[in-house]
Amino acid sequence: EVATGGLEPDRVILLDVEPATAAARRDRPLDRLESRGDAYRARLREGYLREAAAAPARIRIVDAAAAPETVAERIRAALGGWLV
């Protein structure tokens, strides 16, 4: 809120995946934040999921554990009610 003056996006797609799945997909070295460990990433994920639960009209959660084509279809489905 401080950085944006309270501005928020109208719509958000939260791509949710277990930290272990995300780690298995990573094909590059960890950056500074990613190097903080599994417990940090788990807390970060839970924080995002809490934000989504608090604003379901604005934030849609998409299960991103599947193949890219399936995730893309889930994103399109999640956006379906928003795109008019």
PDB file of N, CA, C and O in Angstrom:
ATOM      1  N   GLU A   1       0.816  -1.197   0.000  1.00  0.00           N
ATOM      2  CA  GLU A   1       0.000   0.000   0.000  1.00  0.00           C
ATOM      3  C   GLU A   1       0.857   1.256   0.000  1.00  0.00           C
ATOM      4  O   GLU A   1       0.480   2.239  -0.624  1.00  0.00           O
ATOM      5  N   VAL A   2       1.969   1.217   0.698  1.00  0.00           N
ATOM      6  CA  VAL A   2       2.835   2.388   0.744  1.00  0.00           C
ATOM      7  C   VAL A   2       3.397   2.680  -0.641  1.00  0.00           C
ATOM      8  O   VAL A   2       3.381   3.816  -1.099  1.00  0.00           O
ATOM      9  N   ALA A   3       3.861   1.649  -1.343  1.00  0.00           N
ATOM     10  CA  ALA A   3       4.495   1.845  -2.643  1.00  0.00           C
ATOM     11  C   ALA A   3       3.506   2.250  -3.721  1.00  0.00           C
ATOM     12  O   ALA A   3       3.865   2.985  -4.640  1.00  0.00           O
ATOM     13  N   THR A   4       2.259   1.790  -3.630  1.00  0.00           N
ATOM     14  CA  THR A   4       1.294   2.045  -4.703  1.00  0.00           C
ATOM     15  C   THR A   4       0.227   3.063  -4.331  1.00  0.00           C
ATOM     16  O   THR A   4      -0.664   3.335  -5.127  1.00  0.00           O
ATOM     17  N   GLY A   5       0.267   3.566  -3.122  1.00  0.00           N
ATOM     18  CA  GLY A   5      -0.757   4.499  -2.682  1.00  0.00           C
ATOM     19  C   GLY A   5      -2.121   3.833  -2.562  1.00  0.00           C
ATOM     20  O   GLY A   5      -3.144   4.479  -2.720  1.00  0.00           O
ATOM     21  N   GLY A   6      -2.116   2.532  -2.298  1.00  0.00           N
ATOM     22  CA  GLY A   6      -3.363   1.798  -2.127  1.00  0.00           C
ATOM     23  C   GLY A   6      -3.938   1.218  -3.405  1.00  0.00           C
ATOM     24  O   GLY A   6      -4.986   0.568  -3.370  1.00  0.00           O
ATOM     25  N   LEU A   7      -3.272   1.436  -4.528  1.00  0.00           N
ATOM     26  CA  LEU A   7      -3.760   0.866  -5.782  1.00  0.00           C
ATOM     27  C   LEU A   7      -3.585  -0.647  -5.781  1.00  0.00           C
ATOM     28  O   LEU A   7      -2.561  -1.165  -5.339  1.00  0.00           O
ATOM     29  N   GLU A   8      -4.596  -1.356  -6.294  1.00  0.00           N
ATOM     30  CA  GLU A   8      -4.533  -2.803  -6.429  1.00  0.00           C
ATOM     31  C   GLU A   8      -5.038  -3.182  -7.813  1.00  0.00           C
ATOM     32  O   GLU A   8      -5.890  -2.487  -8.374  1.00  0.00           O
ATOM     33  N   PRO A   9      -4.565  -4.285  -8.362  1.00  0.00           N
ATOM     34  CA  PRO A   9      -5.102  -4.726  -9.650  1.00  0.00           C
ATOM     35  C   PRO A   9      -6.553  -5.157  -9.492  1.00  0.00           C
ATOM     36  O   PRO A   9      -6.967  -5.625  -8.436  1.00  0.00           O
ATOM     37  N   ASP A  10      -7.322  -5.002 -10.559  1.00  0.00           N
ATOM     38  CA  ASP A  10      -8.718  -5.429 -10.536  1.00  0.00           C
ATOM     39  C   ASP A  10      -8.849  -6.944 -10.497  1.00  0.00           C
ATOM     40  O   ASP A  10      -9.759  -7.478  -9.871  1.00  0.00           O
ATOM     41  N   ARG A  11      -7.953  -7.623 -11.181  1.00  0.00           N
ATOM     42  CA  ARG A  11      -7.996  -9.080 -11.279  1.00  0.00           C
ATOM     43  C   ARG A  11      -6.605  -9.655 -11.085  1.00  0.00           C
ATOM     44  O   ARG A  11      -5.626  -9.113 -11.599  1.00  0.00           O
ATOM     45  N   VAL A  12      -6.539 -10.784 -10.361  1.00  0.00           N
ATOM     46  CA  VAL A  12      -5.272 -11.468 -10.117  1.00  0.00           C
ATOM     47  C   VAL A  12      -5.487 -12.960 -10.305  1.00  0.00           C
ATOM     48  O   VAL A  12      -6.479 -13.512  -9.826  1.00  0.00           O
ATOM     49  N   ILE A  13      -4.572 -13.592 -11.013  1.00  0.00           N
ATOM     50  CA  ILE A  13      -4.551 -15.048 -11.113  1.00  0.00           C
ATOM     51  C   ILE A  13      -3.365 -15.515 -10.278  1.00  0.00           C
ATOM     52  O   ILE A  13      -2.222 -15.161 -10.555  1.00  0.00           O
ATOM     53  N   LEU A  14      -3.650 -16.296  -9.240  1.00  0.00           N
ATOM     54  CA  LEU A  14      -2.609 -16.846  -8.375  1.00  0.00           C
ATOM     55  C   LEU A  14      -2.334 -18.268  -8.835  1.00  0.00           C
ATOM     56  O   LEU A  14      -3.186 -19.149  -8.710  1.00  0.00           O
ATOM     57  N   LEU A  15      -1.158 -18.497  -9.396  1.00  0.00           N
ATOM     58  CA  LEU A  15      -0.754 -19.832  -9.823  1.00  0.00           C
ATOM     59  C   LEU A  15      -0.185 -20.545  -8.607  1.00  0.00           C
ATOM     60  O   LEU A  15       0.901 -20.217  -8.133  1.00  0.00           O
ATOM     61  N   ASP A  16      -0.930 -21.514  -8.109  1.00  0.00           N
ATOM     62  CA  ASP A  16      -0.566 -22.198  -6.872  1.00  0.00           C
ATOM     63  C   ASP A  16       0.045 -23.556  -7.169  1.00  0.00           C
ATOM     64  O   ASP A  16      -0.506 -24.342  -7.941  1.00  0.00           O
ATOM     65  N   VAL A  17       1.180 -23.810  -6.551  1.00  0.00           N
ATOM     66  CA  VAL A  17       1.859 -25.099  -6.684  1.00  0.00           C
ATOM     67  C   VAL A  17       2.630 -25.369  -5.397  1.00  0.00           C
ATOM     68  O   VAL A  17       3.125 -24.444  -4.751  1.00  0.00           O
ATOM     69  N   GLU A  18       2.676 -26.621  -5.008  1.00  0.00           N
ATOM     70  CA  GLU A  18       3.443 -27.002  -3.822  1.00  0.00           C
ATOM     71  C   GLU A  18       4.905 -26.595  -4.010  1.00  0.00           C
ATOM     72  O   GLU A  18       5.444 -26.718  -5.120  1.00  0.00           O
ATOM     73  N   PRO A  19       5.562 -26.127  -2.954  1.00  0.00           N
ATOM     74  CA  PRO A  19       6.961 -25.730  -3.075  1.00  0.00           C
ATOM     75  C   PRO A  19       7.870 -26.837  -3.618  1.00  0.00           C
ATOM     76  O   PRO A  19       8.775 -26.552  -4.402  1.00  0.00           O
ATOM     77  N   ALA A  20       7.608 -28.082  -3.258  1.00  0.00           N
ATOM     78  CA  ALA A  20       8.451 -29.178  -3.759  1.00  0.00           C
ATOM     79  C   ALA A  20       8.307 -29.338  -5.267  1.00  0.00           C
ATOM     80  O   ALA A  20       9.290 -29.596  -5.973  1.00  0.00           O
ATOM     81  N   THR A  21       7.100 -29.164  -5.780  1.00  0.00           N
ATOM     82  CA  THR A  21       6.871 -29.248  -7.223  1.00  0.00           C
ATOM     83  C   THR A  21       7.566 -28.093  -7.929  1.00  0.00           C
ATOM     84  O   THR A  21       8.205 -28.279  -8.970  1.00  0.00           O
ATOM     85  N   ALA A  22       7.445 -26.909  -7.360  1.00  0.00           N
ATOM     86  CA  ALA A  22       8.115 -25.748  -7.941  1.00  0.00           C
ATOM     87  C   ALA A  22       9.630 -25.952  -7.971  1.00  0.00           C
ATOM     88  O   ALA A  22      10.281 -25.644  -8.971  1.00  0.00           O
ATOM     89  N   ALA A  23      10.183 -26.498  -6.899  1.00  0.00           N
ATOM     90  CA  ALA A  23      11.628 -26.730  -6.836  1.00  0.00           C
ATOM     91  C   ALA A  23      12.065 -27.742  -7.884  1.00  0.00           C
ATOM     92  O   ALA A  23      13.117 -27.578  -8.512  1.00  0.00           O
ATOM     93  N   ALA A  24      11.262 -28.773  -8.098  1.00  0.00           N
ATOM     94  CA  ALA A  24      11.607 -29.790  -9.086  1.00  0.00           C
ATOM     95  C   ALA A  24      11.582 -29.222 -10.503  1.00  0.00           C
ATOM     96  O   ALA A  24      12.307 -29.704 -11.378  1.00  0.00           O
ATOM     97  N   ARG A  25      10.788 -28.212 -10.740  1.00  0.00           N
ATOM     98  CA  ARG A  25      10.683 -27.596 -12.072  1.00  0.00           C
ATOM     99  C   ARG A  25      11.770 -26.561 -12.335  1.00  0.00           C
ATOM    100  O   ARG A  25      12.017 -26.199 -13.476  1.00  0.00           O
ATOM    101  N   ARG A  26      12.392 -26.080 -11.303  1.00  0.00           N
ATOM    102  CA  ARG A  26      13.378 -25.004 -11.445  1.00  0.00           C
ATOM    103  C   ARG A  26      14.595 -25.521 -12.196  1.00  0.00           C
ATOM    104  O   ARG A  26      15.151 -26.560 -11.870  1.00  0.00           O
ATOM    105  N   ASP A  27      15.008 -24.784 -13.224  1.00  0.00           N
ATOM    106  CA  ASP A  27      16.159 -25.203 -14.032  1.00  0.00           C
ATOM    107  C   ASP A  27      17.270 -24.149 -14.037  1.00  0.00           C
ATOM    108  O   ASP A  27      17.971 -23.965 -15.007  1.00  0.00           O
ATOM    109  N   ARG A  28      17.369 -23.457 -12.917  1.00  0.00           N
ATOM    110  CA  ARG A  28      18.385 -22.412 -12.778  1.00  0.00           C
ATOM    111  C   ARG A  28      18.777 -22.323 -11.311  1.00  0.00           C
ATOM    112  O   ARG A  28      18.074 -22.846 -10.449  1.00  0.00           O
ATOM    113  N   PRO A  29      19.874 -21.648 -11.023  1.00  0.00           N
ATOM    114  CA  PRO A  29      20.266 -21.478  -9.620  1.00  0.00           C
ATOM    115  C   PRO A  29      19.227 -20.648  -8.857  1.00  0.00           C
ATOM    116  O   PRO A  29      18.515 -19.832  -9.434  1.00  0.00           O
ATOM    117  N   LEU A  30      19.171 -20.861  -7.561  1.00  0.00           N
ATOM    118  CA  LEU A  30      18.262 -20.096  -6.706  1.00  0.00           C
ATOM    119  C   LEU A  30      18.707 -18.646  -6.618  1.00  0.00           C
ATOM    120  O   LEU A  30      19.913 -18.369  -6.566  1.00  0.00           O
ATOM    121  N   ASP A  31      17.742 -17.735  -6.582  1.00  0.00           N
ATOM    122  CA  ASP A  31      18.095 -16.338  -6.366  1.00  0.00           C
ATOM    123  C   ASP A  31      18.128 -16.064  -4.857  1.00  0.00           C
ATOM    124  O   ASP A  31      17.957 -16.968  -4.039  1.00  0.00           O
ATOM    125  N   ARG A  32      18.341 -14.815  -4.496  1.00  0.00           N
ATOM    126  CA  ARG A  32      18.500 -14.458  -3.083  1.00  0.00           C
ATOM    127  C   ARG A  32      17.278 -14.836  -2.250  1.00  0.00           C
ATOM    128  O   ARG A  32      17.405 -15.409  -1.168  1.00  0.00           O
ATOM    129  N   LEU A  33      16.078 -14.538  -2.730  1.00  0.00           N
ATOM    130  CA  LEU A  33      14.869 -14.872  -1.970  1.00  0.00           C
ATOM    131  C   LEU A  33      14.600 -16.374  -1.964  1.00  0.00           C
ATOM    132  O   LEU A  33      14.198 -16.933  -0.944  1.00  0.00           O
ATOM    133  N   GLU A  34      14.797 -17.016  -3.095  1.00  0.00           N
ATOM    134  CA  GLU A  34      14.560 -18.459  -3.172  1.00  0.00           C
ATOM    135  C   GLU A  34      15.520 -19.235  -2.268  1.00  0.00           C
ATOM    136  O   GLU A  34      15.200 -20.328  -1.817  1.00  0.00           O
ATOM    137  N   SER A  35      16.661 -18.655  -2.009  1.00  0.00           N
ATOM    138  CA  SER A  35      17.662 -19.315  -1.166  1.00  0.00           C
ATOM    139  C   SER A  35      17.290 -19.313   0.313  1.00  0.00           C
ATOM    140  O   SER A  35      17.995 -19.905   1.126  1.00  0.00           O
ATOM    141  N   ARG A  36      16.197 -18.678   0.668  1.00  0.00           N
ATOM    142  CA  ARG A  36      15.794 -18.607   2.086  1.00  0.00           C
ATOM    143  C   ARG A  36      15.274 -19.928   2.622  1.00  0.00           C
ATOM    144  O   ARG A  36      15.069 -20.052   3.825  1.00  0.00           O
ATOM    145  N   GLY A  37      14.991 -20.895   1.769  1.00  0.00           N
ATOM    146  CA  GLY A  37      14.626 -22.218   2.241  1.00  0.00           C
ATOM    147  C   GLY A  37      13.157 -22.571   2.110  1.00  0.00           C
ATOM    148  O   GLY A  37      12.304 -21.734   1.821  1.00  0.00           O
ATOM    149  N   ASP A  38      12.887 -23.855   2.345  1.00  0.00           N
ATOM    150  CA  ASP A  38      11.540 -24.402   2.184  1.00  0.00           C
ATOM    151  C   ASP A  38      10.533 -23.791   3.158  1.00  0.00           C
ATOM    152  O   ASP A  38       9.387 -23.540   2.780  1.00  0.00           O
ATOM    153  N   ALA A  39      10.933 -23.576   4.389  1.00  0.00           N
ATOM    154  CA  ALA A  39      10.005 -23.020   5.380  1.00  0.00           C
ATOM    155  C   ALA A  39       9.559 -21.612   4.958  1.00  0.00           C
ATOM    156  O   ALA A  39       8.373 -21.275   5.075  1.00  0.00           O
ATOM    157  N   TYR A  40      10.481 -20.827   4.451  1.00  0.00           N
ATOM    158  CA  TYR A  40      10.143 -19.483   3.974  1.00  0.00           C
ATOM    159  C   TYR A  40       9.164 -19.566   2.814  1.00  0.00           C
ATOM    160  O   TYR A  40       8.154 -18.850   2.785  1.00  0.00           O
ATOM    161  N   ARG A  41       9.456 -20.438   1.842  1.00  0.00           N
ATOM    162  CA  ARG A  41       8.573 -20.566   0.684  1.00  0.00           C
ATOM    163  C   ARG A  41       7.193 -21.061   1.086  1.00  0.00           C
ATOM    164  O   ARG A  41       6.175 -20.620   0.535  1.00  0.00           O
ATOM    165  N   ALA A  42       7.120 -21.951   2.057  1.00  0.00           N
ATOM    166  CA  ALA A  42       5.819 -22.440   2.535  1.00  0.00           C
ATOM    167  C   ALA A  42       5.030 -21.309   3.194  1.00  0.00           C
ATOM    168  O   ALA A  42       3.825 -21.175   2.958  1.00  0.00           O
ATOM    169  N   ARG A  43       5.688 -20.484   3.996  1.00  0.00           N
ATOM    170  CA  ARG A  43       5.008 -19.340   4.630  1.00  0.00           C
ATOM    171  C   ARG A  43       4.550 -18.330   3.584  1.00  0.00           C
ATOM    172  O   ARG A  43       3.444 -17.784   3.669  1.00  0.00           O
ATOM    173  N   LEU A  44       5.372 -18.100   2.597  1.00  0.00           N
ATOM    174  CA  LEU A  44       5.030 -17.173   1.523  1.00  0.00           C
ATOM    175  C   LEU A  44       3.795 -17.666   0.768  1.00  0.00           C
ATOM    176  O   LEU A  44       2.851 -16.906   0.525  1.00  0.00           O
ATOM    177  N   ARG A  45       3.774 -18.952   0.440  1.00  0.00           N
ATOM    178  CA  ARG A  45       2.616 -19.533  -0.250  1.00  0.00           C
ATOM    179  C   ARG A  45       1.361 -19.385   0.596  1.00  0.00           C
ATOM    180  O   ARG A  45       0.299 -18.991   0.098  1.00  0.00           O
ATOM    181  N   GLU A  46       1.453 -19.699   1.866  1.00  0.00           N
ATOM    182  CA  GLU A  46       0.283 -19.587   2.749  1.00  0.00           C
ATOM    183  C   GLU A  46      -0.218 -18.149   2.816  1.00  0.00           C
ATOM    184  O   GLU A  46      -1.417 -17.903   2.860  1.00  0.00           O
ATOM    185  N   GLY A  47       0.706 -17.199   2.808  1.00  0.00           N
ATOM    186  CA  GLY A  47       0.307 -15.796   2.816  1.00  0.00           C
ATOM    187  C   GLY A  47      -0.471 -15.423   1.559  1.00  0.00           C
ATOM    188  O   GLY A  47      -1.500 -14.750   1.626  1.00  0.00           O
ATOM    189  N   TYR A  48       0.007 -15.879   0.414  1.00  0.00           N
ATOM    190  CA  TYR A  48      -0.712 -15.613  -0.833  1.00  0.00           C
ATOM    191  C   TYR A  48      -2.083 -16.278  -0.825  1.00  0.00           C
ATOM    192  O   TYR A  48      -3.074 -15.690  -1.271  1.00  0.00           O
ATOM    193  N   LEU A  49      -2.166 -17.500  -0.325  1.00  0.00           N
ATOM    194  CA  LEU A  49      -3.456 -18.190  -0.272  1.00  0.00           C
ATOM    195  C   LEU A  49      -4.426 -17.492   0.678  1.00  0.00           C
ATOM    196  O   LEU A  49      -5.636 -17.421   0.398  1.00  0.00           O
ATOM    197  N   ARG A  50      -3.924 -16.947   1.784  1.00  0.00           N
ATOM    198  CA  ARG A  50      -4.779 -16.170   2.695  1.00  0.00           C
ATOM    199  C   ARG A  50      -5.305 -14.915   2.002  1.00  0.00           C
ATOM    200  O   ARG A  50      -6.472 -14.557   2.143  1.00  0.00           O
ATOM    201  N   GLU A  51      -4.422 -14.229   1.267  1.00  0.00           N
ATOM    202  CA  GLU A  51      -4.849 -13.043   0.518  1.00  0.00           C
ATOM    203  C   GLU A  51      -5.954 -13.406  -0.470  1.00  0.00           C
ATOM    204  O   GLU A  51      -6.943 -12.681  -0.601  1.00  0.00           O
ATOM    205  N   ALA A  52      -5.799 -14.520  -1.162  1.00  0.00           N
ATOM    206  CA  ALA A  52      -6.799 -14.944  -2.135  1.00  0.00           C
ATOM    207  C   ALA A  52      -8.120 -15.282  -1.452  1.00  0.00           C
ATOM    208  O   ALA A  52      -9.196 -14.940  -1.956  1.00  0.00           O
ATOM    209  N   ALA A  53      -8.054 -15.933  -0.312  1.00  0.00           N
ATOM    210  CA  ALA A  53      -9.276 -16.285   0.416  1.00  0.00           C
ATOM    211  C   ALA A  53     -10.002 -15.036   0.906  1.00  0.00           C
ATOM    212  O   ALA A  53     -11.232 -15.022   0.987  1.00  0.00           O
ATOM    213  N   ALA A  54      -9.250 -13.992   1.199  1.00  0.00           N
ATOM    214  CA  ALA A  54      -9.850 -12.759   1.690  1.00  0.00           C
ATOM    215  C   ALA A  54     -10.453 -11.908   0.571  1.00  0.00           C
ATOM    216  O   ALA A  54     -11.246 -11.015   0.842  1.00  0.00           O
ATOM    217  N   ALA A  55     -10.083 -12.191  -0.679  1.00  0.00           N
ATOM    218  CA  ALA A  55     -10.566 -11.385  -1.807  1.00  0.00           C
ATOM    219  C   ALA A  55     -10.942 -12.269  -2.997  1.00  0.00           C
ATOM    220  O   ALA A  55     -10.387 -12.134  -4.084  1.00  0.00           O
ATOM    221  N   PRO A  56     -11.886 -13.199  -2.812  1.00  0.00           N
ATOM    222  CA  PRO A  56     -12.206 -14.146  -3.891  1.00  0.00           C
ATOM    223  C   PRO A  56     -12.793 -13.501  -5.142  1.00  0.00           C
ATOM    224  O   PRO A  56     -12.698 -14.064  -6.229  1.00  0.00           O
ATOM    225  N   ALA A  57     -13.387 -12.331  -5.021  1.00  0.00           N
ATOM    226  CA  ALA A  57     -13.927 -11.659  -6.197  1.00  0.00           C
ATOM    227  C   ALA A  57     -12.825 -11.074  -7.069  1.00  0.00           C
ATOM    228  O   ALA A  57     -13.011 -10.863  -8.261  1.00  0.00           O
ATOM    229  N   ARG A  58     -11.665 -10.828  -6.474  1.00  0.00           N
ATOM    230  CA  ARG A  58     -10.547 -10.202  -7.183  1.00  0.00           C
ATOM    231  C   ARG A  58      -9.432 -11.182  -7.520  1.00  0.00           C
ATOM    232  O   ARG A  58      -8.748 -11.043  -8.528  1.00  0.00           O
ATOM    233  N   ILE A  59      -9.243 -12.204  -6.661  1.00  0.00           N
ATOM    234  CA  ILE A  59      -8.119 -13.129  -6.826  1.00  0.00           C
ATOM    235  C   ILE A  59      -8.650 -14.535  -7.069  1.00  0.00           C
ATOM    236  O   ILE A  59      -9.398 -15.073  -6.252  1.00  0.00           O
ATOM    237  N   ARG A  60      -8.258 -15.111  -8.183  1.00  0.00           N
ATOM    238  CA  ARG A  60      -8.628 -16.487  -8.513  1.00  0.00           C
ATOM    239  C   ARG A  60      -7.392 -17.366  -8.356  1.00  0.00           C
ATOM    240  O   ARG A  60      -6.313 -17.030  -8.833  1.00  0.00           O
ATOM    241  N   ILE A  61      -7.572 -18.493  -7.686  1.00  0.00           N
ATOM    242  CA  ILE A  61      -6.486 -19.453  -7.495  1.00  0.00           C
ATOM    243  C   ILE A  61      -6.570 -20.493  -8.601  1.00  0.00           C
ATOM    244  O   ILE A  61      -7.635 -21.071  -8.836  1.00  0.00           O
ATOM    245  N   VAL A  62      -5.451 -20.741  -9.262  1.00  0.00           N
ATOM    246  CA  VAL A  62      -5.363 -21.764 -10.295  1.00  0.00           C
ATOM    247  C   VAL A  62      -4.329 -22.782  -9.856  1.00  0.00           C
ATOM    248  O   VAL A  62      -3.186 -22.424  -9.542  1.00  0.00           O
ATOM    249  N   ASP A  63      -4.733 -24.049  -9.822  1.00  0.00           N
ATOM    250  CA  ASP A  63      -3.810 -25.137  -9.500  1.00  0.00           C
ATOM    251  C   ASP A  63      -2.825 -25.265 -10.657  1.00  0.00           C
ATOM    252  O   ASP A  63      -3.203 -25.591 -11.783  1.00  0.00           O
ATOM    253  N   ALA A  64      -1.557 -24.999 -10.388  1.00  0.00           N
ATOM    254  CA  ALA A  64      -0.532 -24.984 -11.430  1.00  0.00           C
ATOM    255  C   ALA A  64       0.358 -26.211 -11.395  1.00  0.00           C
ATOM    256  O   ALA A  64       1.443 -26.217 -11.966  1.00  0.00           O
ATOM    257  N   ALA A  65      -0.110 -27.292 -10.778  1.00  0.00           N
ATOM    258  CA  ALA A  65       0.706 -28.493 -10.658  1.00  0.00           C
ATOM    259  C   ALA A  65       0.688 -29.349 -11.920  1.00  0.00           C
ATOM    260  O   ALA A  65       1.540 -30.216 -12.084  1.00  0.00           O
ATOM    261  N   ALA A  66      -0.244 -29.105 -12.813  1.00  0.00           N
ATOM    262  CA  ALA A  66      -0.402 -29.926 -14.008  1.00  0.00           C
ATOM    263  C   ALA A  66       0.558 -29.488 -15.118  1.00  0.00           C
ATOM    264  O   ALA A  66       1.362 -28.572 -14.950  1.00  0.00           O
ATOM    265  N   ALA A  67       0.416 -30.132 -16.255  1.00  0.00           N
ATOM    266  CA  ALA A  67       1.208 -29.774 -17.438  1.00  0.00           C
ATOM    267  C   ALA A  67       0.861 -28.354 -17.880  1.00  0.00           C
ATOM    268  O   ALA A  67      -0.245 -27.874 -17.622  1.00  0.00           O
ATOM    269  N   PRO A  68       1.784 -27.676 -18.553  1.00  0.00           N
ATOM    270  CA  PRO A  68       1.546 -26.290 -18.969  1.00  0.00           C
ATOM    271  C   PRO A  68       0.254 -26.085 -19.763  1.00  0.00           C
ATOM    272  O   PRO A  68      -0.446 -25.092 -19.545  1.00  0.00           O
ATOM    273  N   GLU A  69      -0.089 -26.998 -20.643  1.00  0.00           N
ATOM    274  CA  GLU A  69      -1.310 -26.861 -21.441  1.00  0.00           C
ATOM    275  C   GLU A  69      -2.551 -26.889 -20.543  1.00  0.00           C
ATOM    276  O   GLU A  69      -3.505 -26.141 -20.753  1.00  0.00           O
ATOM    277  N   THR A  70      -2.531 -27.748 -19.540  1.00  0.00           N
ATOM    278  CA  THR A  70      -3.653 -27.850 -18.606  1.00  0.00           C
ATOM    279  C   THR A  70      -3.754 -26.593 -17.757  1.00  0.00           C
ATOM    280  O   THR A  70      -4.855 -26.074 -17.527  1.00  0.00           O
ATOM    281  N   VAL A  71      -2.620 -26.098 -17.298  1.00  0.00           N
ATOM    282  CA  VAL A  71      -2.617 -24.863 -16.498  1.00  0.00           C
ATOM    283  C   VAL A  71      -3.139 -23.698 -17.337  1.00  0.00           C
ATOM    284  O   VAL A  71      -3.940 -22.888 -16.854  1.00  0.00           O
ATOM    285  N   ALA A  72      -2.737 -23.625 -18.607  1.00  0.00           N
ATOM    286  CA  ALA A  72      -3.223 -22.559 -19.483  1.00  0.00           C
ATOM    287  C   ALA A  72      -4.742 -22.634 -19.622  1.00  0.00           C
ATOM    288  O   ALA A  72      -5.420 -21.599 -19.584  1.00  0.00           O
ATOM    289  N   GLU A  73      -5.282 -23.822 -19.752  1.00  0.00           N
ATOM    290  CA  GLU A  73      -6.735 -23.976 -19.854  1.00  0.00           C
ATOM    291  C   GLU A  73      -7.417 -23.553 -18.554  1.00  0.00           C
ATOM    292  O   GLU A  73      -8.477 -22.917 -18.573  1.00  0.00           O
ATOM    293  N   ARG A  74      -6.813 -23.888 -17.423  1.00  0.00           N
ATOM    294  CA  ARG A  74      -7.366 -23.478 -16.130  1.00  0.00           C
ATOM    295  C   ARG A  74      -7.364 -21.960 -15.993  1.00  0.00           C
ATOM    296  O   ARG A  74      -8.297 -21.373 -15.435  1.00  0.00           O
ATOM    297  N   ILE A  75      -6.316 -21.321 -16.494  1.00  0.00           N
ATOM    298  CA  ILE A  75      -6.256 -19.855 -16.455  1.00  0.00           C
ATOM    299  C   ILE A  75      -7.364 -19.268 -17.310  1.00  0.00           C
ATOM    300  O   ILE A  75      -8.078 -18.351 -16.887  1.00  0.00           O
ATOM    301  N   ARG A  76      -7.526 -19.797 -18.525  1.00  0.00           N
ATOM    302  CA  ARG A  76      -8.609 -19.304 -19.389  1.00  0.00           C
ATOM    303  C   ARG A  76      -9.964 -19.482 -18.721  1.00  0.00           C
ATOM    304  O   ARG A  76     -10.812 -18.588 -18.768  1.00  0.00           O
ATOM    305  N   ALA A  77     -10.165 -20.621 -18.072  1.00  0.00           N
ATOM    306  CA  ALA A  77     -11.443 -20.870 -17.381  1.00  0.00           C
ATOM    307  C   ALA A  77     -11.632 -19.883 -16.225  1.00  0.00           C
ATOM    308  O   ALA A  77     -12.726 -19.366 -16.020  1.00  0.00           O
ATOM    309  N   ALA A  78     -10.556 -19.622 -15.485  1.00  0.00           N
ATOM    310  CA  ALA A  78     -10.649 -18.693 -14.353  1.00  0.00           C
ATOM    311  C   ALA A  78     -10.947 -17.272 -14.830  1.00  0.00           C
ATOM    312  O   ALA A  78     -11.630 -16.515 -14.159  1.00  0.00           O
ATOM    313  N   LEU A  79     -10.430 -16.919 -16.002  1.00  0.00           N
ATOM    314  CA  LEU A  79     -10.657 -15.586 -16.553  1.00  0.00           C
ATOM    315  C   LEU A  79     -11.991 -15.472 -17.258  1.00  0.00           C
ATOM    316  O   LEU A  79     -12.462 -14.356 -17.503  1.00  0.00           O
ATOM    317  N   GLY A  80     -12.626 -16.600 -17.549  1.00  0.00           N
ATOM    318  CA  GLY A  80     -13.846 -16.593 -18.340  1.00  0.00           C
ATOM    319  C   GLY A  80     -14.915 -15.636 -17.844  1.00  0.00           C
ATOM    320  O   GLY A  80     -15.523 -14.913 -18.622  1.00  0.00           O
ATOM    321  N   GLY A  81     -15.145 -15.597 -16.561  1.00  0.00           N
ATOM    322  CA  GLY A  81     -16.150 -14.697 -16.012  1.00  0.00           C
ATOM    323  C   GLY A  81     -15.719 -13.251 -15.995  1.00  0.00           C
ATOM    324  O   GLY A  81     -16.549 -12.353 -15.875  1.00  0.00           O
ATOM    325  N   TRP A  82     -14.444 -13.003 -16.122  1.00  0.00           N
ATOM    326  CA  TRP A  82     -13.916 -11.639 -16.093  1.00  0.00           C
ATOM    327  C   TRP A  82     -13.839 -11.019 -17.477  1.00  0.00           C
ATOM    328  O   TRP A  82     -13.906  -9.812 -17.622  1.00  0.00           O
ATOM    329  N   LEU A  83     -13.617 -11.856 -18.475  1.00  0.00           N
ATOM    330  CA  LEU A  83     -13.454 -11.338 -19.829  1.00  0.00           C
ATOM    331  C   LEU A  83     -14.803 -11.242 -20.522  1.00  0.00           C
ATOM    332  O   LEU A  83     -15.451 -12.242 -20.779  1.00  0.00           O
ATOM    333  N   VAL A  84     -15.218 -10.055 -20.754  1.00  0.00           N
ATOM    334  CA  VAL A  84     -16.534  -9.841 -21.381  1.00  0.00           C
ATOM    335  C   VAL A  84     -16.363  -9.030 -22.644  1.00  0.00           C
ATOM    336  O   VAL A  84     -15.589  -8.167 -22.767  1.00  0.00           O
TER     337      VAL A  84
END
